[in-house]
CSV table of C-alpha atoms in Angstrom, one decimal:
chain,number,residue,atom,x,y,z
G,640,UNK,CA,-111.0,164.8,-12.6
G,641,UNK,CA,-107.4,165.7,-13.3
G,642,UNK,CA,-105.2,162.9,-14.4
G,643,UNK,CA,-101.7,162.4,-13.1
G,644,UNK,CA,-98.9,162.2,-15.5
G,645,UNK,CA,-97.3,158.8,-15.6
G,646,UNK,CA,-94.0,160.2,-14.6
G,647,UNK,CA,-95.4,161.7,-11.3
G,648,UNK,CA,-95.1,159.7,-8.1
G,649,UNK,CA,-96.3,160.4,-4.5
G,650,UNK,CA,-92.8,161.6,-3.6
G,651,UNK,CA,-93.1,164.2,-6.4
G,652,UNK,CA,-96.4,165.4,-4.9
G,653,UNK,CA,-94.7,165.9,-1.5
G,654,UNK,CA,-91.9,167.8,-3.1
G,655,UNK,CA,-94.3,170.1,-4.8
G,656,UNK,CA,-96.2,170.7,-1.5
G,657,UNK,CA,-92.8,171.6,0.2
G,658,UNK,CA,-91.9,173.9,-2.6
G,659,UNK,CA,-95.2,175.7,-2.3
G,660,UNK,CA,-94.8,176.1,1.5
G,661,UNK,CA,-91.3,177.6,0.9
G,662,UNK,CA,-92.7,180.1,-1.6
G,663,UNK,CA,-95.4,181.2,0.9
G,664,UNK,CA,-92.8,181.6,3.6
G,665,UNK,CA,-90.5,183.6,1.3
G,666,UNK,CA,-93.5,185.9,0.3
G,667,UNK,CA,-94.2,186.6,4.0
G,668,UNK,CA,-90.5,187.7,4.7
G,669,UNK,CA,-90.0,191.4,4.1
G,670,UNK,CA,-87.3,192.2,1.5
G,671,UNK,CA,-86.2,195.5,3.1
G,672,UNK,CA,-84.0,193.8,5.8
G,673,UNK,CA,-86.8,194.0,8.4
G,674,UNK,CA,-86.5,190.2,8.9
G,675,UNK,CA,-82.9,190.4,10.0
G,676,UNK,CA,-83.7,193.3,12.4
G,677,UNK,CA,-86.7,191.4,13.8
G,678,UNK,CA,-84.5,188.4,14.3
G,679,UNK,CA,-81.8,190.5,16.1
G,680,UNK,CA,-84.5,192.1,18.3
G,681,UNK,CA,-85.9,188.6,19.2
G,682,UNK,CA,-82.4,187.4,20.0
G,683,UNK,CA,-81.7,190.5,22.2
G,684,UNK,CA,-85.0,190.0,24.0
G,685,UNK,CA,-84.0,186.4,24.8
G,686,UNK,CA,-80.8,187.5,26.5
G,687,UNK,CA,-80.8,189.2,29.9
G,688,UNK,CA,-80.8,193.0,29.8
G,689,UNK,CA,-77.4,193.1,31.6
G,690,UNK,CA,-75.1,191.0,33.6
G,691,UNK,CA,-76.2,190.4,37.2
G,692,UNK,CA,-74.6,192.5,39.9
G,693,UNK,CA,-71.8,190.7,41.8
G,694,UNK,CA,-70.2,191.4,45.1
G,695,UNK,CA,-67.2,189.2,45.9
G,696,UNK,CA,-64.9,188.9,48.9
G,697,UNK,CA,-61.4,188.3,47.6
G,698,UNK,CA,-59.5,188.3,50.9
G,699,UNK,CA,-59.8,189.1,54.6
G,700,UNK,CA,-57.1,189.8,57.2
G,701,UNK,CA,-56.1,191.4,60.5
G,702,UNK,CA,-54.9,194.9,59.6
G,703,UNK,CA,-54.1,195.9,63.2
G,704,UNK,CA,-54.6,194.3,66.6
G,705,UNK,CA,-53.7,195.8,70.0
G,706,UNK,CA,-54.4,194.3,73.4
G,707,UNK,CA,-53.6,196.3,76.6
G,708,UNK,CA,-53.9,194.6,80.0
G,709,UNK,CA,-52.1,197.2,82.2
G,710,UNK,CA,-53.2,196.2,85.7
G,711,UNK,CA,-52.7,192.4,85.5
G,712,UNK,CA,-52.7,190.2,87.5
G,713,UNK,CA,-54.6,192.3,90.0
G,714,UNK,CA,-57.3,193.2,87.4
G,715,UNK,CA,-58.1,189.5,86.9
G,716,UNK,CA,-59.2,188.9,90.5
G,717,UNK,CA,-62.8,189.8,89.8
G,718,UNK,CA,-65.0,192.1,91.8
G,719,UNK,CA,-67.8,194.4,90.6
G,720,UNK,CA,-69.0,194.3,87.1
G,721,UNK,CA,-66.8,196.4,84.8
G,722,UNK,CA,-68.1,199.1,82.5
G,723,UNK,CA,-67.5,198.1,78.9
G,724,UNK,CA,-67.5,200.6,76.1
G,725,UNK,CA,-67.5,199.3,72.5
G,726,UNK,CA,-67.2,201.4,69.4
G,727,UNK,CA,-67.7,200.1,65.9
G,728,UNK,CA,-66.8,201.9,62.7
G,729,UNK,CA,-66.4,201.1,59.0
G,730,UNK,CA,-64.1,202.6,56.5
G,731,UNK,CA,-63.5,202.0,52.8
G,732,UNK,CA,-60.2,202.4,50.9
G,733,UNK,CA,-60.3,202.3,47.1
G,734,UNK,CA,-57.7,199.9,45.7
G,735,UNK,CA,-57.2,198.7,42.1
G,736,UNK,CA,-59.9,199.0,39.5
G,737,UNK,CA,-63.1,197.6,40.8
G,738,UNK,CA,-61.7,196.5,44.2
G,739,UNK,CA,-62.0,198.2,47.6
G,740,UNK,CA,-60.7,197.5,51.1
G,741,UNK,CA,-63.4,197.5,53.8
G,742,UNK,CA,-61.9,198.1,57.3
G,743,UNK,CA,-64.1,197.1,60.2
G,744,UNK,CA,-62.8,198.7,63.5
G,745,UNK,CA,-63.8,197.3,66.8
G,746,UNK,CA,-62.6,199.1,70.0
G,747,UNK,CA,-63.5,197.6,73.3
G,748,UNK,CA,-62.4,199.1,76.7
G,749,UNK,CA,-63.3,197.7,80.1
G,750,UNK,CA,-62.8,199.6,83.4
G,751,UNK,CA,-63.7,199.3,87.0
G,752,UNK,CA,-63.8,202.7,88.7
G,753,UNK,CA,-60.8,204.6,87.5
G,754,UNK,CA,-58.8,201.5,86.7
G,755,UNK,CA,-58.7,200.2,83.2
G,756,UNK,CA,-59.0,196.4,83.0
G,757,UNK,CA,-58.3,195.9,79.3
G,758,UNK,CA,-58.4,197.7,76.0
G,759,UNK,CA,-58.6,195.8,72.7
G,760,UNK,CA,-58.4,197.6,69.3
G,761,UNK,CA,-59.0,195.5,66.2
G,762,UNK,CA,-59.0,196.6,62.5
G,763,UNK,CA,-60.2,193.7,60.5
G,764,UNK,CA,-60.2,194.2,56.7
G,765,UNK,CA,-61.5,192.5,53.6
G,766,UNK,CA,-60.8,193.1,50.0
G,767,UNK,CA,-64.0,193.2,47.9
G,768,UNK,CA,-64.8,193.4,44.2
G,769,UNK,CA,-68.0,194.9,42.9
G,770,UNK,CA,-69.1,194.2,39.3
G,771,UNK,CA,-72.0,195.4,37.2
G,772,UNK,CA,-73.2,197.8,40.0
G,773,UNK,CA,-73.9,201.5,40.0
G,774,UNK,CA,-71.7,203.7,42.2
G,775,UNK,CA,-74.5,204.0,44.7
G,776,UNK,CA,-75.1,200.2,44.8
G,777,UNK,CA,-71.3,199.7,45.2
G,778,UNK,CA,-71.2,202.1,48.1
G,779,UNK,CA,-74.1,200.4,49.9
G,780,UNK,CA,-72.6,197.0,49.4
G,781,UNK,CA,-69.2,198.1,50.7
G,782,UNK,CA,-70.7,199.9,53.8
G,783,UNK,CA,-73.3,197.3,54.7
G,784,UNK,CA,-72.7,193.9,53.1
G,785,UNK,CA,-68.8,194.0,53.4
G,786,UNK,CA,-68.7,194.6,57.2
G,787,UNK,CA,-71.6,192.2,57.7
G,788,UNK,CA,-69.5,189.5,56.1
G,789,UNK,CA,-66.4,190.5,58.1
G,790,UNK,CA,-68.1,190.8,61.5
G,791,UNK,CA,-68.3,187.1,62.6
G,792,UNK,CA,-64.5,186.7,62.1
G,793,UNK,CA,-63.7,190.0,63.9
G,794,UNK,CA,-66.0,189.1,66.8
G,795,UNK,CA,-64.2,185.8,67.2
G,796,UNK,CA,-60.7,187.5,67.2
G,797,UNK,CA,-61.9,190.0,69.8
G,798,UNK,CA,-63.3,187.2,72.0
G,799,UNK,CA,-60.1,185.2,71.8
G,800,UNK,CA,-58.0,188.3,72.5
G,801,UNK,CA,-59.9,189.1,75.8
G,802,UNK,CA,-59.7,185.4,76.8
G,803,UNK,CA,-56.0,185.3,76.1
G,804,UNK,CA,-55.6,188.4,78.3
G,805,UNK,CA,-57.1,186.5,81.2
G,806,UNK,CA,-60.7,187.7,81.1
G,807,UNK,CA,-63.9,186.0,80.0
G,808,UNK,CA,-64.3,186.2,76.3
G,809,UNK,CA,-66.0,189.4,75.2
G,810,UNK,CA,-68.9,188.3,72.9
G,811,UNK,CA,-70.3,191.2,70.9
G,812,UNK,CA,-73.9,191.4,70.0
G,813,UNK,CA,-74.6,191.5,66.2
G,814,UNK,CA,-74.3,194.9,64.7
G,815,UNK,CA,-76.9,196.5,62.5
G,816,UNK,CA,-74.7,197.9,59.7
G,817,UNK,CA,-77.7,199.3,57.8
G,818,UNK,CA,-78.6,201.5,60.8
G,819,UNK,CA,-74.9,202.4,61.1
G,820,UNK,CA,-74.8,203.4,57.4
G,821,UNK,CA,-78.0,205.5,57.8
G,822,UNK,CA,-76.6,207.2,60.9
G,823,UNK,CA,-73.4,208.1,59.1
G,824,UNK,CA,-75.3,209.4,56.1
G,825,UNK,CA,-77.5,211.6,58.3
G,826,UNK,CA,-74.4,213.0,60.0
G,827,UNK,CA,-72.8,213.7,56.6
G,828,UNK,CA,-76.0,215.5,55.5
G,829,UNK,CA,-76.1,217.5,58.8
G,830,UNK,CA,-72.5,218.5,58.4
G,831,UNK,CA,-73.1,219.6,54.8
G,832,UNK,CA,-76.2,221.6,55.7
G,833,UNK,CA,-74.2,223.3,58.5
G,834,UNK,CA,-71.4,224.2,56.1
G,835,UNK,CA,-73.8,225.9,53.6
């Protein structure tokens, strides 16, 4: 049985055990710099691969509003149900770096026979910023998500304009901007195919 020296205490034994553990740890660490590279790789793996895509509405505003009520007050008497034509279109205007203006155009015309009851043209716009998105993702966001965010406000303006013109408020049904985008893309492809 080994005898302890009189100068050794239990605290000295713990210190020796800690020193031995440190030596073992030091022996396991590569000396060619691989430890630093492995640590950097582990830190990179802990971080997200890239910043999340972000689509932000910065402002929204009426760009143009026109209301025509040429046959009033006779047109407000009522009668047979008028024929209402509604056209919806979306345009994008690039602005400063990373920002684009999305313009939602709503044109509504109501007529009875050959008489026009009213015509309302609204261009409602929003300024949007897209960050951490590819060009294709940005285009899709601008043509689908942008007008989807603007539509409820434009719909309310159109309803108020027709009400102020003396007619029942014109309440538009929701618009499928994805279908509108696909239709526009198909038309662009057809035009390109016809040109070649």
